[in-house]
Coordinates of C-alpha atoms in Angstrom, one line a residue:
M1470 CA -47.7 17.7 25.8
S1471 CA -43.9 17.3 25.6
D1472 CA -42.2 16.2 22.3
T1473 CA -40.4 13.6 24.4
P1474 CA -42.2 10.2 25.0
S1475 CA -42.9 9.5 28.7
A1476 CA -40.7 6.8 30.1
A1477 CA -42.4 3.4 30.5
P1478 CA -42.2 1.7 33.9
P1479 CA -39.4 -0.7 34.2
P1480 CA -40.4 -4.3 33.9
P1481 CA -39.9 -6.6 37.0
E1482 CA -36.5 -8.1 37.1
D1483 CA -36.1 -11.7 36.4
R1484 CA -33.1 -12.9 38.3
G1485 CA -31.2 -15.6 36.4
P1486 CA -28.5 -18.0 37.7
A1487 CA -25.4 -16.7 39.2
G1488 CA -27.0 -13.3 40.0
T1489 CA -27.2 -12.2 36.4
T1490 CA -29.9 -10.0 34.9
P1491 CA -30.9 -10.9 31.3
V1492 CA -31.3 -7.8 29.2
P1493 CA -32.7 -7.9 25.7
E1494 CA -30.1 -7.3 22.9
Q1495 CA -30.1 -3.9 21.4
G1496 CA -30.8 -5.2 17.9
H1497 CA -33.8 -7.2 19.3
A1498 CA -35.2 -4.0 20.9
R1499 CA -34.8 -2.1 17.6
E1500 CA -36.5 -4.8 15.7
H1501 CA -39.7 -4.7 17.8
G1502 CA -40.0 -1.0 18.5
P1503 CA -38.2 2.1 19.7
G1504 CA -36.0 1.6 22.7
P1505 CA -34.1 4.1 24.8
A1506 CA -31.6 4.7 22.1
D1507 CA -34.3 5.4 19.6
V1508 CA -35.8 8.3 21.5
P1509 CA -36.0 11.4 19.2
A1510 CA -33.6 14.2 20.0
P1511 CA -35.1 17.0 22.1
T1512 CA -35.7 20.3 20.4
S1513 CA -35.2 22.8 23.2
G1514 CA -31.9 24.7 23.5
A1515 CA -30.4 22.6 26.3
G1516 CA -31.6 19.5 24.5
R1517 CA -30.1 20.6 21.2
E1518 CA -26.7 21.3 23.0
T1519 CA -26.8 18.0 24.8
G1520 CA -27.7 16.2 21.6
A1521 CA -24.8 17.8 19.8
R1522 CA -22.5 16.7 22.5
S1523 CA -23.8 13.2 22.4
A1524 CA -23.4 13.1 18.5
K1525 CA -19.8 14.3 18.9
A1526 CA -19.1 11.8 21.6
S1527 CA -20.6 9.0 19.5
E1528 CA -18.4 10.0 16.5
T1529 CA -15.2 9.9 18.6
G1530 CA -16.1 6.6 20.1
A1531 CA -16.8 8.1 23.6
G1532 CA -20.7 7.8 23.6
P1533 CA -22.7 5.5 25.7
A1534 CA -21.8 1.9 25.2
P1535 CA -24.3 -0.7 24.1
G1536 CA -26.1 -2.0 27.1
T1537 CA -26.5 1.3 28.9
V1538 CA -29.5 3.6 29.2
P1539 CA -29.5 7.4 29.6
V1540 CA -30.6 8.6 33.1
A1541 CA -33.3 11.3 32.8
T1542 CA -32.3 14.5 34.8
S1543 CA -35.0 16.7 33.5
V1544 CA -37.7 16.9 30.8
G1545 CA -36.0 16.7 27.4
Q1546 CA -32.4 16.3 28.8
A1547 CA -30.4 13.1 29.3
G1548 CA -27.8 12.7 31.9
P1549 CA -24.6 10.5 31.9
P1550 CA -25.3 6.9 30.9
R1551 CA -25.8 4.3 33.5
Q1552 CA -24.9 0.7 32.8
R1553 CA -27.5 -1.9 33.9
A1554 CA -26.4 -4.0 36.8
G1555 CA -25.0 -7.3 35.7
A1556 CA -24.8 -6.5 32.0
T1557 CA -21.8 -6.5 29.7
P1558 CA -21.1 -3.6 27.3
S1559 CA -22.7 -5.6 24.5
G1560 CA -26.0 -5.9 26.5
G1561 CA -25.6 -9.6 27.6
P1562 CA -25.1 -11.2 31.0
V1563 CA -21.7 -10.9 32.7
A1564 CA -19.7 -14.0 32.8
H1565 CA -17.9 -14.7 36.1
G1566 CA -14.6 -16.6 36.2
P1567 CA -13.0 -18.4 39.1
G1568 CA -13.0 -16.5 42.3
G1569 CA -15.8 -14.1 41.3
A1570 CA -13.5 -12.3 38.7
V1571 CA -15.3 -10.8 35.8
A1572 CA -14.2 -12.4 32.5
Q1573 CA -13.5 -9.9 29.7
P1574 CA -15.6 -10.4 26.5
P1575 CA -13.6 -11.4 23.3
R1576 CA -12.6 -8.5 21.2
T1577 CA -13.9 -8.4 17.6
P1578 CA -10.9 -8.3 15.2
P1579 CA -10.8 -5.2 12.8
P1580 CA -11.8 -5.8 9.2
P1581 CA -8.9 -6.8 7.0
S1582 CA -7.3 -3.9 5.0
L1583 CA -7.4 -4.0 1.2
G1584 CA -4.0 -2.4 1.0
R1585 CA -2.7 0.5 -1.1
F1586 CA -3.3 -1.4 -4.4
A1587 CA -7.1 -1.2 -3.8
A1588 CA -6.9 2.6 -4.3
L1589 CA -5.6 2.1 -7.8
R1590 CA -8.6 -0.1 -8.8
P1591 CA -11.0 1.8 -11.2
A1592 CA -14.8 1.3 -11.2
D1593 CA -16.2 -1.6 -13.0
P1594 CA -16.1 -1.0 -16.8
S1595 CA -19.2 -1.0 -19.0
P1596 CA -20.2 -4.2 -20.6
V1597 CA -18.1 -5.3 -23.5
T1598 CA -19.6 -4.3 -26.8
A1599 CA -19.9 -6.4 -29.9
S1600 CA -17.4 -4.3 -31.8
T1601 CA -14.8 -5.0 -29.0
L1602 CA -15.5 -8.7 -29.2
W1603 CA -15.1 -8.7 -33.0
G1604 CA -11.8 -6.8 -32.6
V1605 CA -10.5 -9.4 -30.1
L1606 CA -11.5 -12.3 -32.3
A1607 CA -9.9 -10.8 -35.4
T1608 CA -6.7 -10.2 -33.5
G1609 CA -6.5 -13.9 -32.4
L1610 CA -7.2 -15.1 -35.9
L1611 CA -4.6 -12.9 -37.6
S1612 CA -2.1 -13.8 -35.0
A1613 CA -2.6 -17.5 -35.7
L1614 CA -2.4 -17.0 -39.5
L1615 CA 0.4 -14.5 -39.8
L1616 CA 2.8 -14.5 -36.8
D1617 CA 4.3 -18.1 -37.0
E1618 CA 6.9 -17.0 -39.6
G1619 CA 8.5 -14.3 -37.4
P1620 CA 8.1 -10.5 -37.1
G1621 CA 7.7 -8.3 -40.1
P1622 CA 4.9 -6.3 -41.6
N1623 CA 2.5 -8.9 -40.0
V1624 CA 3.0 -7.2 -36.6
L1625 CA 1.4 -4.1 -37.9
I1626 CA -1.4 -6.0 -39.4
V1627 CA -2.2 -7.8 -36.2
A1628 CA -2.0 -4.6 -34.2
V1629 CA -4.8 -2.9 -36.2
P1630 CA -7.7 -5.0 -34.8
A1631 CA -6.3 -4.8 -31.3
I1632 CA -6.2 -1.0 -31.5
L1633 CA -9.7 -0.9 -32.8
A1634 CA -10.9 -3.2 -30.0
A1635 CA -9.2 -0.8 -27.4
S1636 CA -10.8 2.3 -29.0
F1637 CA -14.3 0.7 -29.0
A1638 CA -13.9 -0.3 -25.3
A1639 CA -12.7 3.1 -24.4
R1640 CA -15.5 4.9 -26.2
A1641 CA -18.1 2.6 -24.5
S1642 CA -16.6 3.6 -21.1
G1643 CA -16.8 7.3 -21.9
R1644 CA -13.1 7.9 -22.1
R1645 CA -11.9 10.7 -24.3
L1646 CA -8.9 11.0 -26.6
R1647 CA -6.2 13.3 -25.2
P1648 CA -3.2 14.8 -26.8
W1649 CA -0.7 12.6 -24.9
T1650 CA -2.7 9.5 -25.7
L1651 CA -2.3 10.3 -29.3
V1652 CA 1.4 10.9 -28.9
W1653 CA 2.0 7.4 -27.3
A1654 CA -0.2 5.7 -29.8
V1655 CA 1.5 7.2 -32.8
G1656 CA 4.9 6.4 -31.2
G1657 CA 3.9 2.8 -30.7
L1658 CA 2.8 2.4 -34.3
A1659 CA 6.1 4.0 -35.6
L1660 CA 8.0 1.5 -33.5
L1661 CA 6.1 -1.4 -35.1
A1662 CA 7.4 -0.2 -38.5
V1663 CA 10.9 -1.3 -37.5
P1664 CA 10.3 -5.0 -38.0
A1665 CA 8.5 -4.2 -41.3
L1666 CA 11.6 -2.3 -42.6
N1667 CA 14.6 -4.1 -41.3
D1668 CA 15.7 -7.7 -40.6
A1669 CA 18.1 -7.5 -37.6
G1670 CA 16.9 -9.2 -34.4
R1671 CA 18.1 -6.8 -31.7
P1672 CA 16.5 -3.6 -33.1
T1673 CA 13.3 -5.5 -33.7
F1674 CA 13.1 -6.8 -30.2
L1675 CA 13.8 -3.4 -28.7
A1676 CA 11.2 -1.9 -31.0
L1677 CA 8.5 -4.4 -30.0
V1678 CA 9.1 -4.0 -26.2
S1679 CA 9.1 -0.2 -26.6
A1680 CA 5.9 -0.3 -28.6
L1681 CA 4.2 -2.3 -25.9
V1682 CA 5.4 0.1 -23.2
L1683 CA 4.1 3.1 -25.2
T1684 CA 0.8 1.2 -25.6
S1685 CA 0.5 1.0 -21.9
F1686 CA 1.1 4.7 -21.5
A1687 CA -1.6 5.4 -24.1
L1688 CA -4.1 3.3 -22.4
H1689 CA -3.5 4.4 -18.8
G1690 CA -3.2 8.1 -19.7
G1691 CA -1.2 9.2 -16.6
G1692 CA 1.8 11.4 -16.9
G1693 CA 3.6 11.3 -13.5
W1694 CA 6.5 9.1 -12.5
P1695 CA 4.2 6.3 -11.1
S1696 CA 2.4 6.0 -14.5
I1697 CA 5.7 6.0 -16.4
L1698 CA 7.4 3.4 -14.2
F1699 CA 4.5 1.1 -13.5
G1700 CA 2.2 1.6 -16.4
P1701 CA 3.1 -1.7 -18.2
V1702 CA 2.1 -3.6 -15.0
G1703 CA -1.5 -2.6 -15.7
L1704 CA -1.6 -4.7 -18.9
V1705 CA -0.6 -7.7 -16.9
D1706 CA -3.3 -7.0 -14.3
S1707 CA -6.0 -6.5 -16.9
L1708 CA -5.4 -10.0 -18.5
G1709 CA -7.2 -11.8 -15.6
A1710 CA -10.0 -9.3 -15.1
G1711 CA -10.3 -8.8 -18.9
T1712 CA -10.9 -12.6 -19.4
S1713 CA -13.9 -12.7 -17.2
W1714 CA -15.1 -9.3 -18.6
V1715 CA -15.1 -10.7 -22.1
W1716 CA -16.6 -14.0 -21.2
R1717 CA -19.5 -12.4 -19.5
G1718 CA -20.1 -10.3 -22.7
V1719 CA -19.9 -13.4 -24.9
R1720 CA -22.3 -15.3 -22.8
D1721 CA -24.8 -12.6 -22.6
R1722 CA -24.7 -11.9 -26.3
A1723 CA -24.8 -15.5 -27.3
G1724 CA -28.0 -16.0 -25.2
A1725 CA -29.6 -12.9 -26.7
S1726 CA -28.8 -13.7 -30.4
R1727 CA -29.0 -17.4 -30.5
G1728 CA -31.4 -17.5 -33.4
R1729 CA -29.1 -15.4 -35.6
W1730 CA -26.1 -17.6 -35.5
G1731 CA -27.5 -20.0 -38.2
P1732 CA -27.7 -17.4 -41.1
V1733 CA -24.2 -16.1 -40.2
L1734 CA -22.6 -19.5 -40.3
R1735 CA -24.4 -20.4 -43.5
T1736 CA -23.3 -17.2 -45.2
T1737 CA -19.7 -17.7 -44.1
G1738 CA -19.7 -21.2 -45.4
V1739 CA -20.9 -20.3 -48.8
A1740 CA -18.4 -17.5 -49.2
L1741 CA -15.5 -19.8 -48.3
V1742 CA -16.6 -22.4 -50.7
L1743 CA -16.8 -19.9 -53.5
L1744 CA -13.3 -18.5 -52.7
V1745 CA -11.8 -22.0 -52.8
V1746 CA -13.4 -23.1 -56.0
F1747 CA -12.8 -19.9 -58.0
G1748 CA -9.4 -19.4 -56.4
A1749 CA -8.3 -22.9 -57.5
L1750 CA -9.5 -22.2 -61.0
F1751 CA -7.7 -19.0 -61.4
A1752 CA -4.5 -20.4 -59.9
G1753 CA -4.6 -23.3 -62.5
A1754 CA -5.2 -20.8 -65.3
D1755 CA -2.2 -18.4 -64.5
A1756 CA 1.2 -19.3 -62.9
A1757 CA 1.8 -15.8 -61.8
F1758 CA -1.5 -15.6 -60.0
A1759 CA -0.7 -19.0 -58.5
D1760 CA 2.5 -17.7 -57.0
L1761 CA 0.8 -14.6 -55.8
L1762 CA -1.9 -16.6 -54.1
G1763 CA 0.6 -19.1 -52.7
S1764 CA 2.6 -16.2 -51.0
M1765 CA -0.6 -14.7 -49.5
I1766 CA -2.2 -17.9 -48.2
P1767 CA -0.5 -19.1 -44.9
D1768 CA 0.5 -22.7 -44.5
A1769 CA -2.3 -24.7 -43.0
S1770 CA -0.5 -28.0 -42.5
P1771 CA -1.3 -30.0 -39.3
V1772 CA 2.3 -29.8 -38.3
Q1773 CA 1.7 -26.0 -37.7
A1774 CA -1.5 -26.6 -35.7
P1775 CA 0.2 -26.3 -32.2
W1776 CA 2.0 -23.1 -33.2
R1777 CA -0.9 -21.6 -34.6
L1778 CA -3.1 -22.4 -31.5
S1779 CA -0.4 -20.8 -29.3
F1780 CA -0.3 -17.6 -31.4
F1781 CA -4.1 -17.6 -31.4
L1782 CA -4.3 -17.6 -27.7
L1783 CA -1.5 -15.1 -27.5
G1784 CA -3.4 -12.7 -29.8
I1785 CA -6.6 -13.2 -27.9
G1786 CA -4.9 -12.6 -24.5
G1787 CA -3.1 -9.5 -25.8
A1788 CA -6.2 -8.0 -27.3
V1789 CA -8.3 -8.7 -24.2
A1790 CA -5.7 -7.1 -21.9
V1791 CA -5.5 -4.0 -24.2
A1792 CA -9.3 -3.7 -24.4
R1793 CA -9.9 -4.1 -20.6
T1794 CA -7.1 -1.6 -19.8
A1795 CA -8.7 0.9 -22.3
A1796 CA -12.1 0.4 -20.6
A1797 CA -10.9 0.6 -16.9
P1798 CA -7.2 1.3 -16.5
L1799 CA -5.5 1.3 -13.2
R1800 CA -5.3 4.8 -11.6
W1801 CA -1.6 5.2 -11.2
D1802 CA -2.1 9.0 -10.9
R1803 CA -3.5 8.3 -7.4
T1804 CA -0.1 7.0 -6.2
V1805 CA 1.7 9.6 -4.3
I1806 CA 5.5 9.4 -3.8
A1807 CA 6.5 10.8 -0.5
P1808 CA 9.3 13.3 -0.7
G1809 CA 12.6 12.5 1.1
R1810 CA 13.6 14.2 4.3
A1811 CA 15.2 17.6 3.3
R1812 CA 18.9 17.8 4.4
G1813 CA 20.7 20.9 5.6
R1814 CA 22.5 23.0 3.0
L1815 CA 26.0 22.0 4.0
E1816 CA 25.2 18.4 4.5
W1817 CA 23.5 18.2 1.0
A1818 CA 26.0 20.4 -1.0
L1819 CA 29.4 19.3 0.4
P1820 CA 29.6 15.8 -1.2
L1821 CA 28.3 17.2 -4.6
L1822 CA 31.0 20.0 -4.5
V1823 CA 33.7 17.4 -3.9
M1824 CA 32.5 15.4 -6.8
N1825 CA 32.4 18.5 -9.0
L1826 CA 36.2 19.1 -8.2
L1827 CA 37.0 15.5 -9.0
F1828 CA 35.1 15.8 -12.4
A1829 CA 36.8 19.0 -13.2
A1830 CA 40.3 17.4 -12.7
F1831 CA 39.4 14.5 -14.9
N1832 CA 37.9 16.7 -17.6
A1833 CA 41.0 18.9 -17.7
V1834 CA 43.1 15.8 -18.7
Q1835 CA 40.5 14.8 -21.2
L1836 CA 40.3 18.2 -22.8
A1837 CA 44.1 18.3 -23.1
A1838 CA 44.0 15.0 -25.0
L1839 CA 41.0 15.9 -27.0
F1840 CA 42.7 19.0 -28.4
G1841 CA 45.9 17.3 -29.6
G1842 CA 47.6 16.1 -26.5
Y1843 CA 47.1 12.3 -27.1
D1844 CA 50.7 11.8 -28.2
K1845 CA 52.0 13.1 -24.9
V1846 CA 49.4 11.1 -22.9
L1847 CA 50.2 7.9 -24.8
S1848 CA 54.0 8.3 -24.5
E1849 CA 53.7 8.7 -20.8
T1850 CA 51.5 5.7 -20.4
G1851 CA 53.0 3.5 -23.0
L1852 CA 49.6 2.7 -24.5
T1853 CA 48.4 2.6 -28.2
Y1854 CA 45.4 4.6 -29.3
A1855 CA 43.2 1.5 -29.3
Q1856 CA 44.4 0.4 -25.9
Y1857 CA 43.8 3.8 -24.4
A1858 CA 40.3 3.9 -25.9
R1859 CA 39.4 0.3 -24.7
Q1860 CA 40.8 1.0 -21.3
G1861 CA 38.4 3.7 -20.3
F1862 CA 35.1 3.4 -22.2
W1863 CA 33.3 1.0 -19.8
Q1864 CA 34.5 3.0 -16.8
L1865 CA 33.2 6.2 -18.3
L1866 CA 29.9 4.7 -19.2
T1867 CA 29.5 3.4 -15.6
A1868 CA 30.4 6.8 -14.3
T1869 CA 27.7 8.4 -16.4
L1870 CA 25.1 5.9 -15.1
L1871 CA 26.1 6.5 -11.5
T1872 CA 25.9 10.2 -12.0
L1873 CA 22.3 9.9 -12.9
V1874 CA 21.7 7.9 -9.8
V1875 CA 23.4 10.5 -7.7
I1876 CA 21.3 13.3 -9.2
A1877 CA 18.1 11.3 -8.5
F1878 CA 19.0 11.0 -4.8
A1879 CA 20.2 14.5 -4.6
L1880 CA 16.9 15.8 -5.9
R1881 CA 15.1 13.7 -3.3
W1882 CA 16.9 15.0 -0.3
A1883 CA 17.5 18.6 -1.6
P1884 CA 16.6 21.4 0.8
H1885 CA 13.5 23.3 -0.3
S1886 CA 12.7 25.8 2.4
G1887 CA 12.9 28.9 0.3
R1888 CA 14.1 30.6 -2.8
R1889 CA 17.7 30.5 -1.6
D1890 CA 17.6 26.7 -1.4
V1891 CA 16.1 26.5 -4.9
S1892 CA 19.0 28.6 -6.3
L1893 CA 21.4 26.5 -4.4
V1894 CA 20.1 23.2 -5.8
R1895 CA 20.0 24.6 -9.4
A1896 CA 23.6 25.9 -9.2
V1897 CA 25.1 22.8 -7.6
L1898 CA 23.3 20.2 -9.9
G1899 CA 23.9 22.4 -12.9
T1900 CA 27.6 22.5 -12.2
F1901 CA 27.5 18.7 -11.6
C1902 CA 25.7 17.9 -15.1
V1903 CA 28.1 20.1 -17.2
P1904 CA 31.3 18.1 -16.4
T1905 CA 29.3 14.9 -16.8
L1906 CA 28.6 15.9 -20.5
V1907 CA 32.3 16.2 -21.0
V1908 CA 32.6 12.7 -19.7
V1909 CA 30.0 11.5 -22.2
A1910 CA 32.0 13.2 -25.0
S1911 CA 35.2 11.6 -23.8
A1912 CA 33.7 8.1 -23.8
L1913 CA 32.3 8.6 -27.4
R1914 CA 35.7 9.8 -28.5
R1915 CA 37.4 6.7 -27.1
M1916 CA 34.9 4.5 -28.9
D1917 CA 35.7 6.2 -32.1
L1918 CA 39.4 5.5 -31.6
Y1919 CA 38.6 1.9 -30.8
V1920 CA 36.5 1.4 -33.9
D1921 CA 39.3 2.9 -36.0
A1922 CA 41.7 0.3 -34.7
Y1923 CA 39.4 -2.8 -34.4
G1924 CA 36.4 -2.2 -36.6
L1925 CA 32.7 -1.8 -35.8
T1926 CA 30.4 -4.5 -34.4
R1927 CA 26.8 -4.6 -33.2
L1928 CA 27.8 -4.4 -29.5
R1929 CA 29.9 -1.3 -30.1
V1930 CA 27.1 0.4 -32.0
S1931 CA 24.8 -0.4 -29.1
V1932 CA 26.9 0.9 -26.3
A1933 CA 27.7 4.1 -28.3
A1934 CA 24.0 4.7 -28.8
M1935 CA 23.4 4.1 -25.1
E1936 CA 26.1 6.6 -24.2
M1937 CA 24.5 9.2 -26.5
W1938 CA 21.1 8.7 -25.0
L1939 CA 22.5 9.2 -21.5
G1940 CA 24.0 12.5 -22.7
L1941 CA 20.5 13.5 -23.9
V1942 CA 19.1 12.6 -20.5
L1943 CA 21.5 14.9 -18.8
L1944 CA 20.5 17.7 -21.1
L1945 CA 16.8 17.1 -20.3
I1946 CA 17.6 17.2 -16.6
M1947 CA 19.4 20.5 -17.0
V1948 CA 16.5 22.0 -19.0
A1949 CA 14.0 20.8 -16.3
G1950 CA 16.2 22.5 -13.6
V1951 CA 15.6 25.8 -15.4
F1952 CA 12.0 25.5 -16.7
G1953 CA 10.5 23.0 -14.2
A1954 CA 10.3 19.3 -13.9
R1955 CA 6.6 18.8 -14.5
L1956 CA 7.1 17.2 -17.9
L1957 CA 10.5 15.5 -17.1
S1958 CA 9.1 11.9 -16.9
R1959 CA 7.2 12.2 -20.2
A1960 CA 10.3 13.9 -21.8
L1961 CA 12.5 11.0 -20.7
A1962 CA 10.1 8.4 -22.0
V1963 CA 9.8 10.2 -25.4
S1964 CA 13.5 10.4 -25.6
A1965 CA 13.9 6.7 -25.0
A1966 CA 11.3 5.8 -27.5
L1967 CA 13.0 8.1 -30.1
A1968 CA 16.3 6.5 -29.4
V1969 CA 15.0 3.0 -30.0
L1970 CA 13.2 4.2 -33.2
V1971 CA 16.3 5.8 -34.6
F1972 CA 18.5 2.8 -33.6
G1973 CA 16.1 0.5 -35.5
L1974 CA 15.7 2.8 -38.6
V1975 CA 19.5 3.3 -38.9
S1976 CA 19.9 -0.5 -39.0
P1977 CA 23.1 -1.3 -37.0
D1978 CA 23.9 -4.3 -39.3
A1979 CA 23.9 -2.1 -42.3
L1980 CA 26.1 0.5 -40.5
V1981 CA 28.5 -2.2 -39.3
A1982 CA 28.9 -3.5 -42.9
E1983 CA 29.4 0.0 -44.4
R1984 CA 32.2 0.8 -41.8
N1985 CA 34.0 -2.5 -42.3
V1986 CA 33.9 -2.2 -46.0
E1987 CA 35.3 1.3 -45.8
R1988 CA 38.0 0.1 -43.5
Y1989 CA 38.9 -2.7 -45.9
D1990 CA 39.3 -0.2 -48.7
R1991 CA 41.6 1.9 -46.4
L1992 CA 43.6 -0.7 -44.6
G1993 CA 43.1 -4.0 -46.5
K1994 CA 41.8 -5.7 -43.3
I1995 CA 38.4 -7.3 -42.8
D1996 CA 36.8 -9.9 -40.6
L1997 CA 34.7 -11.9 -43.1
R1998 CA 33.8 -14.5 -40.5
Y1999 CA 32.1 -11.8 -38.4
L2000 CA 30.4 -10.2 -41.4
Q2001 CA 28.9 -13.6 -42.4
G2002 CA 26.7 -13.6 -39.3
L2003 CA 25.1 -10.2 -40.1
S2004 CA 21.5 -10.0 -41.2
A2005 CA 20.0 -9.2 -44.6
D2006 CA 20.3 -5.5 -43.7
A2007 CA 24.0 -5.8 -44.5
V2008 CA 23.7 -7.2 -48.1
P2009 CA 23.7 -3.8 -50.0
A2010 CA 27.0 -2.7 -48.3
L2011 CA 28.7 -6.2 -48.5
D2012 CA 27.7 -6.3 -52.2
E2013 CA 30.3 -3.5 -52.8
L2014 CA 33.2 -5.8 -51.8
P2015 CA 35.5 -7.2 -54.6
E2016 CA 35.5 -10.9 -55.3
P2017 CA 36.2 -13.2 -53.7
Q2018 CA 35.6 -11.2 -50.5
R2019 CA 32.0 -10.4 -51.7
S2020 CA 31.1 -14.1 -52.1
C2021 CA 32.8 -15.0 -48.8
A2022 CA 30.8 -12.4 -46.9
L2023 CA 27.5 -13.1 -48.5
K2024 CA 27.4 -16.9 -48.8
E2025 CA 26.1 -17.6 -45.2
I2026 CA 23.5 -14.8 -45.5
E2027 CA 22.4 -16.2 -49.0
A2028 CA 22.1 -19.7 -47.4
R2029 CA 19.9 -18.5 -44.6
L2030 CA 17.6 -16.6 -47.0
R2031 CA 17.3 -19.6 -49.2
E2032 CA 16.4 -21.9 -46.2
D2033 CA 14.0 -19.3 -44.7
D2034 CA 11.6 -18.8 -47.6
G2035 CA 9.5 -16.5 -45.5
H2036 CA 5.9 -15.6 -46.1
R2037 CA 5.1 -12.3 -47.7
Y2038 CA 3.6 -10.9 -44.5
A2039 CA 6.8 -11.8 -42.6
T2040 CA 9.3 -10.5 -45.1
S2041 CA 10.8 -7.1 -44.2
R2042 CA 11.8 -4.5 -46.8
S2043 CA 15.6 -5.1 -46.4
E2044 CA 15.1 -8.8 -46.7
A2045 CA 13.2 -8.4 -50.0
R2046 CA 15.9 -6.1 -51.2
A2047 CA 18.6 -8.6 -50.2
R2048 CA 16.9 -11.4 -52.1
A2049 CA 16.6 -9.1 -55.2
I2050 CA 20.4 -8.2 -55.0
L2051 CA 21.4 -11.9 -54.6
A2052 CA 19.1 -13.0 -57.4
A2053 CA 20.4 -10.4 -59.8
R2054 CA 24.2 -10.8 -59.3
G2055 CA 24.4 -14.2 -57.6
I2056 CA 27.4 -15.4 -55.6
D2057 CA 30.3 -17.8 -56.2
P2058 CA 29.5 -21.0 -54.3
N2059 CA 33.2 -21.9 -54.2
P2060 CA 35.1 -18.7 -53.7
G2061 CA 38.2 -20.5 -52.6
T2062 CA 40.6 -18.7 -50.2
C2063 CA 38.9 -15.6 -49.0
V2064 CA 41.8 -13.1 -49.1
G2065 CA 41.6 -10.7 -46.1
A2066 CA 39.7 -13.0 -43.9
V2067 CA 42.1 -12.6 -41.0
P2068 CA 41.2 -14.1 -37.6
R2069 CA 39.9 -11.8 -34.9
E2070 CA 43.0 -12.0 -32.8
D2071 CA 44.9 -10.2 -35.5
F2072 CA 42.9 -7.1 -34.7
L2073 CA 43.9 -7.3 -31.0
P2074 CA 47.1 -6.5 -29.2
S2075 CA 48.9 -9.7 -28.2
G2076 CA 47.5 -11.5 -25.3
Q2077 CA 44.5 -9.2 -24.8
D2078 CA 40.8 -10.0 -25.2
D2079 CA 38.3 -7.8 -26.8
P2080 CA 36.0 -6.4 -24.1
F2081 CA 33.4 -5.1 -26.6
G2082 CA 32.9 -8.5 -28.1
A2083 CA 32.0 -9.5 -31.6
S2084 CA 28.2 -9.7 -31.1

């Protein structure tokens, strides 16, 4: 007996209207029993070969269409498919249009594509743990209680439960701590120390933003260019998904532990009552303890309720985004950046060689001026030192930025067909980076001349720090050209974070005050109106001025500190030190005419504006 079932006799045809022959749907035949397409594959040699060809044809879309039956040519072998008369490819009757033309069946549209972003989506995270929920709640409460007075040590305090919530979520999802994750985490915590130490607003803002970026690096864990460039986007993406993730966890745990909420609430209420009663008694018994308690307890007035609610929601949202990202981060490492089309050697190298010649000519002039040729250059141009410095700094800064852009595109389109191409790229780009470093040095030298003539300001400190960091970036690119660029993205991110950290720890306001006080001792010129707008970081340096310049410079800062009687958790170290200095020595409320308080235009050449500003 053959392994192939014998073919059943065909049923009598039931002619329908318009000459069509109704044929059962393929799905209907499979539902009630094996049909022609369900016949087991033959086991003989010819059958196996034919079955393999049929399987290959079905994979490529060239197999028998639905509504066809195989024609038996021999036992265990199927011939080419034959479509039933009057049937459509789907097995149904043929529809005839006007004039007997056969109407084509409607095409099924392809399924919608999820896009490239779907490949970045991780698997669903494990359910949120109780430890993560408590960390999120603690972050929200501390944000509502401590952040309304401004950034200070309170930022570090609020960050602790958020970090714990992220670590609990990552552990529940099976993620391990890696060395670079630890580097980013430590860097973020170090940046949060800037608002705890200094009072200036600009370094604090840069430190907080950089700490958030490093946090995204630590949570995502990638090290390539996509992770470095797009990592912070993952925190925003996790906010929506994290809200539903946390809500499901709260709902499930609330239903499972409904009977345990009563004892917890009763215990919390009793503890609060005891704290209030005994705290009030001790505060009434000792004035020092009352002052300490008053500085530690936040203001709970109804006027602050909207602000505290806003900070509570902000803390909850931030902790949820951090915890959800730690549990299931976006996989930026799956993103592949397609390389650019390689250019020919001459087409790629000629523009860079021309730029090298231009840079060499410019640097020759700069080196001549740098080594004592300024007098000749200035005599030929008719400019002063300050005018010469002011004239070129912004152009040199822009040239440095454009050089980095040119290097990026040159690397993308560089030839890479062999070792000779690699040597060519290294030689040309290395020669291009070296004169750019001379441009950076020339720009910094011009800024130094400008500060000698006009004094130091916050903006001048900022642009000089930016120029120095760009020089460091060029050095890192040159090192990557020699030892490989595998760690270049991480090295640039680390250098940027270190630059922001050093910028904050140095305290630009303190540096500005020190340089201006030194300049007053040397030239007798000082812009007291500008110094009055500095932060509490400048108080130790301004305290060295003689009277009445000292009181003139400090009176505005003292008034701001007196009005802003900040909470202990929002008071930085420099602010506390400034309060102590002003309390110990005081200031003259009526200093009279502030000798040396010359207007800003006296620092400038006639009819010219200060492009560096006074900010």
